[in-house]
Structures are given as structure tokens and as C-alpha cells.
Amino acid sequence: MTTTLAPSATTVAPAVPEPRRDPRWVRPAFLALLAASAVLFLWNLSASGFGNGFYAAATQSATQSWKAWLFGSLDSGNVLTVDKPPAFLWVSGLFARIFGFSSWTVLAPQALEGVAAVGLLYATVKRTSGPVAGLFAGAALALTPVATLMFRFNLPDALLVLLMVAAAYCTVRSLEKASPRWIALAGVAIGFAFLTKMGQALLVLPALGLVYLIAAPTGIGKRLLHLLGAAVAMVVSAGWFIVLVELWPADSRPYIGGSTNDSLWELAVGYNGLGRLFGQGGGGGGVMTGGGGNTGFGGASGIGRMFGASFGNEVSWLLPAALIGLVAGLWFTRRAPRTSRTRAALVLWGGWMVVTALVFSFMSGIIHPYYAVALAPGIVGTVAISGRELWRGRAHAPARIALAAMVAATGFWSFALLNRVPEWLPFVRWTIAVVTVVVATVIVLGVTQAKKVVLTGVLVAGLLGTVSYSVATAASSHNGSIPVSGPAGYVSGGMGGGMGGPGEESTGSALTELLKSTDTLWAAATVSSQSAASLELATGKAVIGIGGWSGSDPAPTLAEFQQYVADGKIGYYVPGGRMGGGGGSGEIATWVEANFTAVEVDGTTVYDLSE
């Protein structure tokens, strides 16, 4: 493997040689990759309906109010925001404004972001390791089950992954000539990723910073100065919106859902920051923790979590190979020049993978299996680069053994993952097992004939399992707040969207028609944003979700609610809702019940607030 490294030993040599013209097959192959990814992510997309109703309702509100679009409000009357920053809703809100609000326009932005992420990952890996490695990385990302799932679903993670891959691309470009502009652009991408999903965006920072510090072809002083500039760019690109929220008069903007004091910064540090890591400091709604057999919340924390029942089938198909490839690659490049492209790429993608996997493994706060999509680019990038270098060095026995170990680990782990759903297509796992044994043996023995056949066997052993699971994921509908990948009828763990709210059960009912007939600012108020979201989607009207996601956010206050009623801005109060009853929501319920008369509408209790 060391024979593939650049011969120059100078510490300031350019990290990338003069560009060469790609073979004629590269561009058609890349376009085919994009087209196949688009089919995988867009095919029968509307079968999932509105996917996550909570965020779908916020997208609907963004089409009805520019203020709701700017702040990420759940309702177009702007009482509360969702419990995340609004960057991904900026994209979906604009998309739905242009093309009209529908199931397809809610879900399609994430699919297009997925195609862009695949293409950008290809371009990033190609710059350091060539088009074959780039094509493998792009295809492997698209065919990671959790990526297939999240690029077909309306959660912030699709945009998060795109922006993190964009940061990696900019970092690789910055290494070529120690460019302060490119490393600053990497900081900008991470800043906007922070406005997409806050602290999770920062998990790639150690890898991005370390690779520039190690491999940029300039002196240590300039490297540190460039990294400082990138940090400033990141803070500015994320901080402008935080400052905007803090300076905007609180009485003319929505309450920041999930925070304890109406602060986006507190939301970032508390509920979406330390609360996620340590299971405390969780904002208005508190923090639920993972543990035990609760696969929807990550299962028990520990070093094996990424391989366990919650995360294993989502993302770990290539993880054993990536770990082997990372160790082997770093060992074989230990004497390479400081600016070695191969080692820099391994540090970038391997560092991304290791840091993210460790944080996810040991988090004790809220974590869901679909978070693992942020781990996928690190895994597939590491496998693509290390696998390519080991294949090139296969004339040497140590490289062959490491490559065979990657193939064997992937094949047998894929068998184990498929064995978790033993009745689903059993021939797939047995095919993988047989091919794995044959191909790994051939590689170790150093058979040089039929190279294309061996490579085909490597792809079968490495990708057949994850491909099958991803295609099954795309063929299944998904909805709720915690979607999971896999074949329909063989996996469980997702949680429904309404989760006890009155809206979805009442779609098309007399209650829906009643709320549609209102002309008030808010058709109704109910407890928790989830219940309000289902009513909004059923009626197309604004509905106050009292107390936010969990029903315990201090918004609206009893005094504010009473003023809304006095001003004739709310049509009806619909009791119930998930996790309701705490804090201000309990006070409001008590006041409504004491001052208004309940009526039954198709079995649902409703209070007419216009009395």
C-alpha cells in the first residue's frame, strides 16, 4: 500500500497533483448515480402522506405567514415555534410556497437534498481518491438504510447531512493550496448546519479542524490563523439568526418552543445541547432518556450501541469494514509526507466516523435511531478510501489480509443483521455468506486472474445486504415522529405522528368541518403541538398547540390566552392531546372548563370560545 503514496517527503508539497482528465466513462457513471439516487428517494414518495405531521404543519404555516417561515412557527398565528431551529423549514416552506402545499412538496425537498449529498460526497472523495472511490462512496451513502429513510422523510437530518458533507468538500478543497477561503466556507456550512439541528452539526468539527491542522501545505502559524478565520465564519453564519431572535421584541414573535426562557441560545445549550448528551437541562419539556429495550430512544448506551437493536440495521452494515480500513490505512500511511492526500482523507472521514459514533454511543439523553444518518458519510467515506488503497496495494500480503478482513467483516456482519429478520428474504443472507467466504479466500491467496469477477464479489459481499434493506425501506411508507428503516411488516419501533391527538382521528369528521368554517386567527387551541399539528393538517387552519411539543412550555400564558379569547381570535378549545396538562396548559384547561360549556362533536369534546 505504501507504494501508492506520493514520493515527495517535503512538508510543504502540494497535497494534490496536477488535475488529469477523467476517463470517458466517469461522467455517465456519475450521472447514473444521481439518477438512481433520485429514483430511490423520490419513487412513490407520497405513500408516506405528510410523514412527520409536526414538521409538515410547520411547513404549511410557513406557506401562510412569512413570520412563521422565518421563525419556524408551528401555527401561522405565531404562538410557538417547533423545538428546532428553522433552517430546514426555510427550504421546505419556500418549496411548498412555489409548488403548493401537498404531501409531495413536504417530502421532496429532503429527497433532493439527499441527491445533492450523494453527488457532493462523490465529488469530495473523488478529489483525493479518484472516481471509483467517489462512486462507491456516493452509492453506499444512498444505499445505507437510514439514509434512504431520511432522504424520503421530513426531518431536519437530510439538510444537516448535506451541509456537513459540503463542509467536508470545502475542507478537502482547502487542503490543496492551504486556502483560507475554502476552510472559511467549511465554517459557513457548519454554521448553517447548526441552524438546522444545533449541536449535532458540531460533531464533525474535530475531524475538519484536525485534518487542516495536519495536512494543509503551509506553515503552522498560517494553519492556525486559517482555522481561526473558519471559526469566526462559523459563528457568524450561525450567530446572525440567534442574535436576530434575541433582539426581536418577544411580544411580536413566537415563543421559542422547547426552551425554558424563550431563548434560542438556551434551546441550543439545554434541550438540544447538554440535555441530549447528559439527559438533563432539557428545556420546557424535560428530557426523555434512552435505555433498556427502548429501541425508539436508542436502547442502552455503551460501546455496542451502534451495533445494537436500535442502530445496527440503520447504519452499521459497513461499520466493521470502516474500522478495519481506518486502522490499516493509518498504519500503512504512517511514514507518508505530512500533506499526504490519502492520510488526510482517512483522518477526515475516519475522524468524522469515530467522534460521531462515540458521542451517539454514550449519550444518555434523547437519541433516536434516525440520528445515525449523520454517521453514514463518515463510514462510507472511510470504506471507499481505505478499500481503494488496499486494493491498489494487494500485491503485498499485509494489504491483502486487511482487505480480506474488511470483506469478511462486512459479509458476516450483514448476515448477522439480516438474521434479525430471519423470515425476510433468507436467500439474501445465505448468498452473502457464500460469496464472502469465496471472495475473502481469493483475496488472501492473491489470485490475480479475473479481477473484475473478484471486484464484483467484493461488491456483492459488501453491499447486497444494505442494498436489499434500503430498497425495502424505500418500498415502505413511513410516518410519525420516530421512523425506522427496513421491510414493512418485519421491523417495529416507529412512533405515530398524532400520538393521541384529536386531529388525525377526526379528519373528514364534523369537527374538521367545524374548524374549517371558522374565520378567527386561530380555528382552535388544543394541548401540545402534536395535537395542534394534526388539526392543522386536517383543516388547513392555524391551531394553537398549548405548551409546545410536550404540553409544558410556558406559552401561551393564561393571561395571553384569555386576551386572545377576549379579542375573538380563537374559535374553539379542544381538550386532550399528548403529554398535556402541565404548567400553563393545565391552568388554561381549568379556566376554559370553568367559563365555557362543553359540547360533543362526533364524540370529541369541544368548547366554543365565542360564547
Coordinates of C-alpha atoms in Angstrom, one line a residue:
M1 CA 0.0 0.0 0.0
T2 CA 2.8 2.4 0.7
T3 CA 3.8 2.2 -3.0
T4 CA 0.8 4.2 -3.9
L5 CA 1.8 7.2 -1.9
A6 CA 3.4 10.4 -3.4
P7 CA 7.2 10.1 -3.3
S8 CA 7.9 13.6 -2.1
A9 CA 8.8 14.0 1.6
T10 CA 8.7 17.8 1.8
T11 CA 6.3 19.1 4.4
V12 CA 5.0 21.9 2.2
A13 CA 4.5 20.0 -1.1
P14 CA 1.1 20.5 -2.8
A15 CA -1.4 18.0 -1.4
V16 CA -2.9 17.3 -4.9
P17 CA -1.1 16.7 -8.2
E18 CA -1.9 18.4 -11.4
P19 CA -5.5 17.5 -12.4
R20 CA -5.9 14.8 -15.0
R21 CA -8.7 14.3 -17.5
D22 CA -11.2 11.7 -16.3
P23 CA -11.8 8.6 -18.4
R24 CA -14.8 8.9 -20.7
W25 CA -17.0 6.6 -18.5
V26 CA -16.8 8.8 -15.4
R27 CA -19.3 11.4 -16.3
P28 CA -22.0 9.0 -17.5
A29 CA -21.4 6.9 -14.3
F30 CA -21.8 9.9 -12.1
L31 CA -25.0 11.0 -13.9
A32 CA -26.3 7.4 -13.5
L33 CA -25.5 7.6 -9.8
L34 CA -27.5 10.8 -9.4
A35 CA -30.4 9.4 -11.5
A36 CA -30.5 6.2 -9.5
S37 CA -30.4 8.1 -6.2
A38 CA -33.3 10.4 -7.4
V39 CA -35.4 7.3 -8.2
L40 CA -34.6 5.7 -4.9
F41 CA -35.5 8.9 -2.9
L42 CA -38.5 10.2 -5.0
W43 CA -40.2 6.9 -6.0
N44 CA -43.7 6.7 -4.6
L45 CA -42.8 9.4 -2.2
S46 CA -46.4 10.5 -1.3
A47 CA -47.1 7.0 0.1
S48 CA -45.9 8.3 3.4
G49 CA -48.5 11.0 3.4
F50 CA -47.2 14.0 5.4
G51 CA -44.5 11.9 7.1
N52 CA -43.9 13.7 10.3
G53 CA -47.1 15.7 10.9
F54 CA -45.4 18.1 13.4
Y55 CA -43.0 19.4 10.9
A56 CA -45.5 19.1 8.0
A57 CA -47.8 21.5 9.9
A58 CA -44.9 23.9 10.4
T59 CA -44.2 23.8 6.6
Q60 CA -47.9 24.5 6.0
S61 CA -47.7 27.5 8.4
A62 CA -44.6 28.7 6.5
T63 CA -46.8 29.0 3.4
Q64 CA -49.4 31.1 5.2
S65 CA -47.1 33.5 7.1
W66 CA -43.7 34.9 6.3
K67 CA -43.1 35.4 10.0
A68 CA -43.9 31.7 10.6
W69 CA -41.5 30.8 7.8
L70 CA -38.7 32.9 9.4
F71 CA -39.0 31.6 12.9
G72 CA -40.2 28.1 12.2
S73 CA -43.6 28.5 13.9
L74 CA -46.0 25.6 14.2
D75 CA -49.0 27.9 13.6
S76 CA -49.4 30.8 11.2
G77 CA -50.6 32.9 14.1
N78 CA -47.1 32.6 15.6
V79 CA -47.7 31.5 19.2
L80 CA -44.9 28.9 19.3
T81 CA -42.0 27.6 17.2
V82 CA -41.1 24.0 16.7
D83 CA -38.3 22.8 19.1
K84 CA -35.6 23.0 16.4
P85 CA -34.0 25.9 14.6
P86 CA -35.8 26.7 11.3
A87 CA -33.2 26.2 8.5
F88 CA -34.7 23.1 7.1
L89 CA -38.2 24.6 7.3
W90 CA -36.9 27.6 5.3
V91 CA -36.2 25.1 2.4
S92 CA -39.5 23.2 2.7
G93 CA -41.5 26.3 3.3
L94 CA -40.2 28.0 0.1
F95 CA -40.6 24.8 -1.8
A96 CA -44.3 24.5 -0.7
R97 CA -44.9 28.2 -1.4
I98 CA -43.6 27.8 -5.0
F99 CA -45.2 24.4 -5.8
G100 CA -48.2 24.4 -3.5
F101 CA -48.6 22.6 -0.2
S102 CA -49.0 18.9 -0.5
S103 CA -47.6 15.6 0.7
W104 CA -45.1 15.6 -2.2
T105 CA -43.9 19.2 -1.6
V106 CA -43.4 18.4 2.1
L107 CA -41.2 15.4 1.4
A108 CA -39.5 16.2 -1.9
P109 CA -37.0 18.8 -0.5
Q110 CA -35.4 16.1 1.6
A111 CA -35.1 13.8 -1.4
L112 CA -33.5 16.5 -3.4
E113 CA -31.1 17.3 -0.6
G114 CA -30.3 13.6 -0.5
V115 CA -29.4 13.5 -4.2
A116 CA -27.2 16.6 -3.6
A117 CA -25.5 15.0 -0.7
V118 CA -24.7 11.9 -2.7
G119 CA -23.3 14.0 -5.5
L120 CA -21.2 16.2 -3.2
L121 CA -19.9 13.1 -1.4
Y122 CA -18.8 11.7 -4.7
A123 CA -17.1 14.9 -5.6
T124 CA -15.3 15.1 -2.2
V125 CA -14.0 11.6 -2.2
K126 CA -13.0 11.8 -5.9
R127 CA -10.7 14.7 -5.3
T128 CA -8.5 12.6 -3.0
S129 CA -9.0 9.1 -4.2
G130 CA -10.3 9.0 -7.7
P131 CA -13.7 8.5 -9.4
V132 CA -14.2 4.8 -8.5
A133 CA -13.9 5.5 -4.8
G134 CA -16.1 8.5 -5.2
L135 CA -18.8 6.5 -7.0
F136 CA -18.6 3.8 -4.3
A137 CA -19.0 6.4 -1.5
G138 CA -21.9 8.1 -3.2
A139 CA -23.7 4.8 -3.9
A140 CA -23.0 3.4 -0.4
L141 CA -24.4 6.6 1.2
A142 CA -27.6 6.4 -0.9
L143 CA -28.0 2.7 0.0
T144 CA -27.4 3.0 3.7
P145 CA -30.9 2.2 5.1
V146 CA -31.1 5.2 7.4
A147 CA -30.1 7.5 4.6
T148 CA -32.7 6.0 2.3
L149 CA -35.2 6.6 5.0
M150 CA -34.2 10.1 6.0
F151 CA -33.9 11.3 2.4
R152 CA -37.6 10.3 2.0
F153 CA -38.8 11.9 5.2
N154 CA -39.4 15.4 6.5
L155 CA -37.0 15.7 9.4
P156 CA -34.0 18.2 9.6
D157 CA -31.4 15.4 9.2
A158 CA -31.4 15.4 5.4
L159 CA -30.3 19.1 5.2
L160 CA -27.9 18.5 8.1
V161 CA -26.1 15.8 6.2
L162 CA -25.9 17.8 3.0
L163 CA -24.4 20.8 4.9
M164 CA -21.9 18.6 6.8
V165 CA -20.8 16.9 3.5
A166 CA -20.5 20.4 2.0
A167 CA -18.2 21.3 4.9
A168 CA -16.1 18.2 4.2
Y169 CA -15.9 19.2 0.5
C170 CA -14.7 22.7 1.3
T171 CA -12.2 21.3 3.7
V172 CA -10.7 19.0 1.1
R173 CA -10.5 21.9 -1.4
S174 CA -8.8 24.0 1.3
L175 CA -6.1 21.4 1.7
E176 CA -5.0 21.6 -1.9
K177 CA -3.4 25.1 -1.6
A178 CA -4.0 25.9 2.1
S179 CA -6.9 28.1 1.1
P180 CA -8.3 30.3 3.8
R181 CA -11.3 31.0 1.7
W182 CA -12.3 27.3 1.3
I183 CA -11.7 26.5 5.0
A184 CA -13.8 29.6 5.9
L185 CA -16.6 28.2 3.6
A186 CA -16.4 25.0 5.6
G187 CA -17.1 27.0 8.7
V188 CA -20.1 28.7 7.0
A189 CA -21.5 25.3 6.1
I190 CA -21.2 24.1 9.7
G191 CA -22.8 27.3 10.9
F192 CA -25.9 26.8 8.7
A193 CA -25.9 23.1 9.8
F194 CA -26.1 24.4 13.4
L195 CA -29.2 26.4 12.3
T196 CA -30.6 23.1 11.1
K197 CA -30.0 20.8 14.1
M198 CA -27.9 22.7 16.5
G199 CA -25.2 20.8 18.4
Q200 CA -25.3 17.7 16.2
A201 CA -23.6 19.7 13.5
L202 CA -20.6 20.3 15.6
L203 CA -19.7 16.6 15.8
V204 CA -17.7 16.8 12.6
L205 CA -15.6 19.8 13.7
P206 CA -12.8 17.8 15.4
A207 CA -12.2 15.9 12.1
L208 CA -12.3 19.0 9.9
G209 CA -10.1 21.0 12.2
L210 CA -7.6 18.2 12.7
V211 CA -7.1 17.4 9.1
Y212 CA -6.4 21.0 8.2
L213 CA -4.0 21.4 11.0
I214 CA -2.2 18.2 10.0
A215 CA -2.2 18.3 6.2
A216 CA -2.6 21.9 4.9
P217 CA 0.5 22.7 2.8
T218 CA 1.7 25.8 4.7
G219 CA 3.3 26.7 8.0
I220 CA 1.8 26.0 11.4
G221 CA 1.1 29.7 12.0
K222 CA -0.9 30.2 8.9
R223 CA -2.8 26.9 9.5
L224 CA -3.8 28.1 13.0
L225 CA -4.8 31.6 11.6
H226 CA -6.9 30.0 8.8
L227 CA -8.7 27.8 11.4
L228 CA -9.4 30.8 13.5
G229 CA -10.9 32.5 10.5
A230 CA -13.1 29.5 9.8
A231 CA -14.3 29.5 13.4
V232 CA -15.3 33.2 13.0
A233 CA -17.1 32.3 9.8
M234 CA -19.0 29.5 11.5
V235 CA -20.0 31.7 14.5
V236 CA -21.2 34.5 12.1
S237 CA -23.2 32.1 9.9
A238 CA -24.9 30.5 12.9
G239 CA -25.0 33.5 15.2
W240 CA -26.8 36.0 13.0
F241 CA -30.1 34.2 13.5
I242 CA -29.6 33.7 17.2
V243 CA -28.9 37.4 17.5
L244 CA -32.0 38.2 15.4
V245 CA -34.2 36.1 17.7
E246 CA -32.7 37.6 20.9
L247 CA -33.1 41.2 19.6
W248 CA -36.6 40.8 18.1
P249 CA -39.2 42.0 20.6
A250 CA -40.5 38.9 22.3
D251 CA -44.1 40.1 22.2
S252 CA -44.1 40.3 18.4
R253 CA -42.5 36.9 17.6
P254 CA -43.4 33.3 18.6
Y255 CA -42.2 31.7 21.8
I256 CA -39.1 29.5 21.2
G257 CA -40.5 26.0 21.6
G258 CA -38.5 23.7 23.9
S259 CA -36.7 26.5 25.7
T260 CA -37.4 27.4 29.3
N261 CA -36.9 31.2 28.9
D262 CA -37.9 32.0 25.3
S263 CA -34.3 31.9 24.1
L264 CA -32.9 30.1 21.1
W265 CA -29.5 30.1 22.7
E266 CA -30.9 28.3 25.8
L267 CA -32.6 25.8 23.5
A268 CA -29.2 25.1 21.8
V269 CA -27.4 24.7 25.1
G270 CA -30.2 23.0 27.1
Y271 CA -32.8 20.8 25.4
N272 CA -30.9 20.4 22.1
G273 CA -27.4 20.5 23.7
L274 CA -26.4 19.3 27.1
G275 CA -29.8 17.7 27.6
R276 CA -29.2 15.4 24.7
L277 CA -25.8 14.4 25.9
F278 CA -26.4 14.0 29.6
G279 CA -30.2 13.6 29.9
Q280 CA -30.8 16.8 31.8
G281 CA -31.1 20.5 31.3
G282 CA -33.8 19.7 28.8
G283 CA -35.8 22.8 28.4
G284 CA -39.5 23.3 28.9
G285 CA -40.5 19.7 28.2
G286 CA -37.7 17.9 30.1
V287 CA -35.7 15.2 28.6
M288 CA -36.6 11.6 28.0
T289 CA -33.6 9.2 28.1
G290 CA -32.7 6.1 26.2
G291 CA -32.1 2.8 27.8
G292 CA -33.0 -0.8 28.2
G293 CA -35.0 -2.2 25.4
N294 CA -36.5 1.1 24.2
T295 CA -35.2 1.0 20.7
G296 CA -37.0 4.1 19.6
F297 CA -34.8 6.1 22.1
G298 CA -31.6 4.3 21.3
G299 CA -31.6 1.4 23.7
A300 CA -28.9 1.1 26.4
S301 CA -25.9 3.4 26.0
G302 CA -22.4 1.9 25.6
I303 CA -19.7 1.0 23.1
G304 CA -22.0 -1.5 21.3
R305 CA -25.0 0.8 20.8
M306 CA -24.2 1.4 17.1
F307 CA -24.4 -2.4 16.5
G308 CA -27.4 -3.0 18.7
A309 CA -31.1 -3.5 18.0
S310 CA -31.8 0.3 17.7
F311 CA -29.0 1.4 15.4
G312 CA -27.5 -1.7 13.9
N313 CA -29.8 -2.2 10.9
E314 CA -30.0 1.5 10.3
V315 CA -26.3 2.3 9.8
S316 CA -23.8 -0.4 10.9
W317 CA -23.6 -2.5 7.7
L318 CA -20.2 -1.2 6.7
L319 CA -19.1 0.0 10.1
P320 CA -16.8 -3.1 10.9
A321 CA -15.1 -2.7 7.5
A322 CA -14.7 1.1 8.1
L323 CA -13.0 0.5 11.4
I324 CA -10.6 -2.1 10.0
G325 CA -9.9 0.1 7.0
L326 CA -9.2 3.1 9.1
V327 CA -6.7 1.3 11.3
A328 CA -5.0 -0.4 8.3
G329 CA -4.9 2.8 6.3
L330 CA -3.4 4.9 9.1
W331 CA -0.8 2.2 9.7
F332 CA 0.3 1.9 6.1
T333 CA 0.5 5.7 5.7
R334 CA 2.4 6.3 9.0
R335 CA 5.6 7.3 7.1
A336 CA 3.8 9.3 4.4
P337 CA 4.5 13.1 4.0
R338 CA 2.6 15.4 6.3
T339 CA 0.5 16.5 3.3
S340 CA -0.4 13.0 2.1
R341 CA -3.8 13.1 0.4
T342 CA -4.7 9.5 1.4
R343 CA -3.9 10.0 5.1
A344 CA -5.7 13.4 5.2
A345 CA -8.8 11.8 3.7
L346 CA -8.7 8.9 6.2
V347 CA -8.3 11.4 9.1
L348 CA -11.3 13.4 7.8
W349 CA -13.7 10.6 7.2
G350 CA -12.4 8.3 9.9
G351 CA -12.4 11.2 12.4
W352 CA -16.0 12.0 11.5
M353 CA -17.0 8.4 12.0
V354 CA -15.2 7.8 15.3
V355 CA -16.3 11.0 17.0
T356 CA -19.9 10.8 15.9
A357 CA -20.1 7.1 16.8
L358 CA -18.7 7.6 20.2
V359 CA -20.9 10.5 21.1
F360 CA -24.0 8.6 19.9
S361 CA -22.9 5.5 21.8
F362 CA -22.6 7.2 25.1
M363 CA -25.3 9.9 25.0
S364 CA -27.7 9.5 27.9
G365 CA -30.3 12.0 26.8
I366 CA -32.7 11.8 23.9
I367 CA -31.4 9.9 20.9
H368 CA -33.3 8.2 18.1
P369 CA -32.1 5.7 15.6
Y370 CA -32.5 8.0 12.6
Y371 CA -29.8 10.3 14.1
A372 CA -27.4 7.7 12.6
V373 CA -27.8 9.3 9.2
A374 CA -25.1 11.8 10.3
L375 CA -22.7 8.9 10.8
A376 CA -23.2 7.4 7.4
P377 CA -20.9 9.7 5.3
G378 CA -18.0 9.1 7.7
I379 CA -18.5 5.3 7.4
V380 CA -18.8 5.1 3.6
G381 CA -16.0 7.7 3.0
T382 CA -13.6 5.7 5.2
V383 CA -14.5 2.4 3.5
A384 CA -14.2 3.9 0.0
I385 CA -10.8 5.4 0.6
S386 CA -9.2 2.6 2.6
G387 CA -10.7 -0.1 0.4
R388 CA -9.3 1.6 -2.7
E389 CA -5.8 1.9 -1.3
L390 CA -5.8 -1.6 0.0
W391 CA -6.9 -2.9 -3.4
R392 CA -4.1 -1.0 -5.1
G393 CA -1.6 -2.4 -2.7
R394 CA -2.9 -6.0 -3.0
A395 CA 0.4 -7.2 -4.3
H396 CA 1.6 -7.0 -0.6
A397 CA 0.4 -9.7 1.8
P398 CA -0.5 -7.3 4.7
A399 CA -2.7 -5.2 2.4
R400 CA -4.4 -8.3 1.1
I401 CA -5.1 -9.6 4.6
A402 CA -6.5 -6.2 5.7
L403 CA -8.7 -6.1 2.6
A404 CA -9.9 -9.6 3.1
A405 CA -10.7 -8.8 6.7
M406 CA -12.8 -5.8 5.5
V407 CA -14.8 -8.1 3.1
A408 CA -15.2 -10.9 5.7
A409 CA -16.3 -8.5 8.4
T410 CA -18.8 -6.8 6.2
G411 CA -20.3 -10.1 4.8
F412 CA -20.7 -11.8 8.1
W413 CA -22.0 -8.7 9.9
S414 CA -24.5 -8.3 7.1
F415 CA -25.5 -11.9 7.6
A416 CA -26.0 -11.2 11.3
L417 CA -28.1 -8.1 10.7
L418 CA -30.3 -9.9 8.2
N419 CA -30.7 -12.7 10.7
R420 CA -32.5 -10.3 12.9
V421 CA -35.4 -10.5 10.4
P422 CA -34.9 -14.2 9.6
E423 CA -38.2 -14.7 7.7
W424 CA -37.5 -11.8 5.2
L425 CA -35.7 -13.0 2.0
P426 CA -33.5 -15.6 3.7
F427 CA -31.7 -16.4 0.5
V428 CA -30.1 -12.9 0.6
R429 CA -28.1 -13.5 3.7
W430 CA -27.0 -17.0 2.6
T431 CA -25.9 -15.6 -0.7
I432 CA -23.8 -13.0 1.1
A433 CA -22.3 -15.7 3.4
V434 CA -21.2 -17.9 0.5
V435 CA -19.8 -15.1 -1.6
T436 CA -18.0 -13.6 1.4
V437 CA -16.1 -16.9 2.1
V438 CA -15.1 -17.3 -1.5
V439 CA -14.0 -13.7 -2.1
A440 CA -12.1 -13.3 1.1
T441 CA -10.2 -16.5 0.4
V442 CA -9.4 -15.5 -3.1
I443 CA -8.1 -12.1 -1.9
V444 CA -5.9 -13.6 0.8
L445 CA -4.4 -16.1 -1.7
G446 CA -3.6 -13.3 -4.0
V447 CA -5.4 -14.6 -7.1
T448 CA -4.7 -12.1 -9.9
Q449 CA -6.9 -13.6 -12.6
A450 CA -10.5 -12.4 -13.2
K451 CA -10.0 -9.1 -11.4
K452 CA -13.5 -7.9 -12.5
V453 CA -15.1 -11.1 -11.1
V454 CA -13.3 -10.6 -7.7
L455 CA -14.4 -6.9 -7.6
T456 CA -18.0 -8.0 -8.3
G457 CA -17.8 -10.5 -5.5
V458 CA -16.5 -7.7 -3.2
L459 CA -19.5 -5.6 -4.0
V460 CA -21.9 -8.4 -3.5
A461 CA -20.4 -9.3 -0.1
G462 CA -20.2 -5.6 0.9
L463 CA -23.4 -4.1 -0.5
L464 CA -26.1 -6.8 -1.1
G465 CA -27.3 -6.7 2.5
T466 CA -27.6 -2.9 2.8
V467 CA -29.0 -2.6 -0.8
S468 CA -31.8 -5.1 0.0
Y469 CA -32.6 -3.4 3.2
S470 CA -32.6 0.1 1.7
V471 CA -34.8 -0.9 -1.3
A472 CA -37.2 -2.5 1.2
T473 CA -37.2 0.8 3.2
A474 CA -38.0 2.8 0.1
A475 CA -40.8 0.5 -0.8
S476 CA -42.5 1.0 2.6
S477 CA -44.4 4.0 3.8
H478 CA -43.2 5.9 6.9
N479 CA -44.8 8.4 9.2
G480 CA -44.7 9.5 12.8
S481 CA -42.0 11.1 15.0
I482 CA -39.5 8.2 15.1
P483 CA -39.4 6.4 11.8
V484 CA -37.3 3.3 11.3
S485 CA -35.9 1.6 8.2
G486 CA -36.5 -1.9 7.0
P487 CA -39.1 -4.0 5.2
A488 CA -42.7 -3.4 6.0
G489 CA -44.1 -5.9 8.5
Y490 CA -40.7 -7.1 9.7
V491 CA -39.5 -4.2 11.8
S492 CA -41.0 -2.1 14.5
G493 CA -40.1 0.8 16.7
G494 CA -41.5 3.9 14.9
M495 CA -43.9 6.1 16.7
G496 CA -47.0 7.6 15.2
G497 CA -47.4 11.2 14.3
G498 CA -50.5 12.2 16.2
M499 CA -49.7 10.1 19.2
G500 CA -53.0 10.6 20.9
G501 CA -54.1 13.9 19.5
P502 CA -57.6 14.6 18.1
G503 CA -56.7 15.7 14.6
E504 CA -55.9 12.6 12.6
E505 CA -58.8 10.6 14.0
S506 CA -61.1 13.4 13.2
T507 CA -60.0 14.0 9.6
G508 CA -63.1 14.4 7.4
S509 CA -65.4 14.5 10.5
A510 CA -67.8 17.1 11.8
L511 CA -65.0 18.5 14.0
T512 CA -62.9 19.1 10.9
E513 CA -65.7 20.8 9.1
L514 CA -66.5 22.9 12.2
L515 CA -62.9 24.2 12.4
K516 CA -62.8 24.8 8.6
S517 CA -65.8 27.1 8.9
T518 CA -64.1 29.4 11.3
D519 CA -62.8 32.9 10.4
T520 CA -60.8 33.6 13.5
L521 CA -57.0 33.9 13.6
W522 CA -56.8 30.5 15.2
A523 CA -59.5 28.0 14.4
A524 CA -58.9 26.3 17.7
A525 CA -56.5 25.7 20.6
T526 CA -55.5 22.3 22.0
V527 CA -52.9 20.9 24.3
S528 CA -49.4 20.1 22.7
S529 CA -48.0 21.0 19.3
Q530 CA -48.5 17.4 18.1
S531 CA -52.3 17.5 18.6
A532 CA -52.4 21.0 17.0
A533 CA -50.4 19.8 14.0
S534 CA -52.8 17.0 13.2
L535 CA -55.7 19.5 13.4
E536 CA -53.9 22.0 11.2
L537 CA -53.2 19.4 8.5
A538 CA -56.8 18.2 8.6
T539 CA -58.3 21.7 8.3
G540 CA -55.7 24.0 6.7
K541 CA -56.3 26.4 9.6
A542 CA -54.0 27.7 12.3
V543 CA -54.3 25.9 15.7
I544 CA -52.5 26.9 18.9
G545 CA -50.6 24.0 20.4
I546 CA -50.7 25.0 24.0
G547 CA -47.4 24.1 25.8
G548 CA -45.5 23.1 22.7
W549 CA -44.2 19.6 22.0
S550 CA -44.8 18.2 25.4
G551 CA -47.6 20.5 26.5
S552 CA -45.4 22.0 29.3
D553 CA -43.8 25.0 27.5
P554 CA -44.9 28.3 29.2
A555 CA -46.7 29.5 26.1
P556 CA -49.2 30.9 25.7
T557 CA -49.6 32.0 29.3
L558 CA -53.1 32.0 30.9
A559 CA -53.2 35.8 30.6
E560 CA -52.3 35.7 26.9
F561 CA -54.8 33.0 26.2
Q562 CA -57.5 35.0 28.0
Q563 CA -56.7 38.0 25.9
Y564 CA -56.8 36.0 22.7
V565 CA -60.3 34.8 23.7
A566 CA -61.4 38.3 24.7
D567 CA -60.3 39.7 21.3
G568 CA -62.2 36.9 19.5
K569 CA -59.1 35.4 17.9
I570 CA -59.7 31.7 18.9
G571 CA -62.7 29.8 17.7
Y572 CA -62.7 26.6 19.8
Y573 CA -60.9 24.8 22.6
V574 CA -60.3 21.0 22.0
P575 CA -59.2 19.3 25.2
G576 CA -56.9 16.3 25.4
G577 CA -53.7 15.9 23.5
R578 CA -50.5 14.0 24.2
M579 CA -48.4 14.8 27.3
G580 CA -50.8 17.6 28.2
G581 CA -51.9 19.1 31.4
G582 CA -48.7 20.5 32.9
G583 CA -47.8 24.2 33.6
G584 CA -49.8 26.8 31.7
S585 CA -51.7 24.2 29.7
G586 CA -53.3 23.0 32.9
E587 CA -54.3 26.5 34.0
I588 CA -55.8 27.2 30.6
A589 CA -57.8 23.9 30.7
T590 CA -59.1 24.7 34.2
W591 CA -60.2 28.3 33.1
V592 CA -61.9 27.1 29.9
E593 CA -63.8 24.4 31.7
A594 CA -65.0 26.8 34.4
N595 CA -66.1 29.5 31.9
F596 CA -67.4 27.8 28.8
T597 CA -69.8 25.0 28.0
A598 CA -68.7 21.7 26.6
V599 CA -70.4 20.1 23.6
E600 CA -69.9 16.8 21.8
V601 CA -68.9 16.9 18.2
D602 CA -68.7 13.4 16.8
G603 CA -67.6 12.1 20.2
T604 CA -65.0 14.8 20.7
T605 CA -65.5 17.4 23.5
V606 CA -65.3 20.9 22.2
Y607 CA -65.6 24.3 23.9
D608 CA -67.0 27.2 21.8
L609 CA -64.8 30.2 22.9
S610 CA -67.0 32.7 21.1
E611 CA -69.8 32.4 23.7

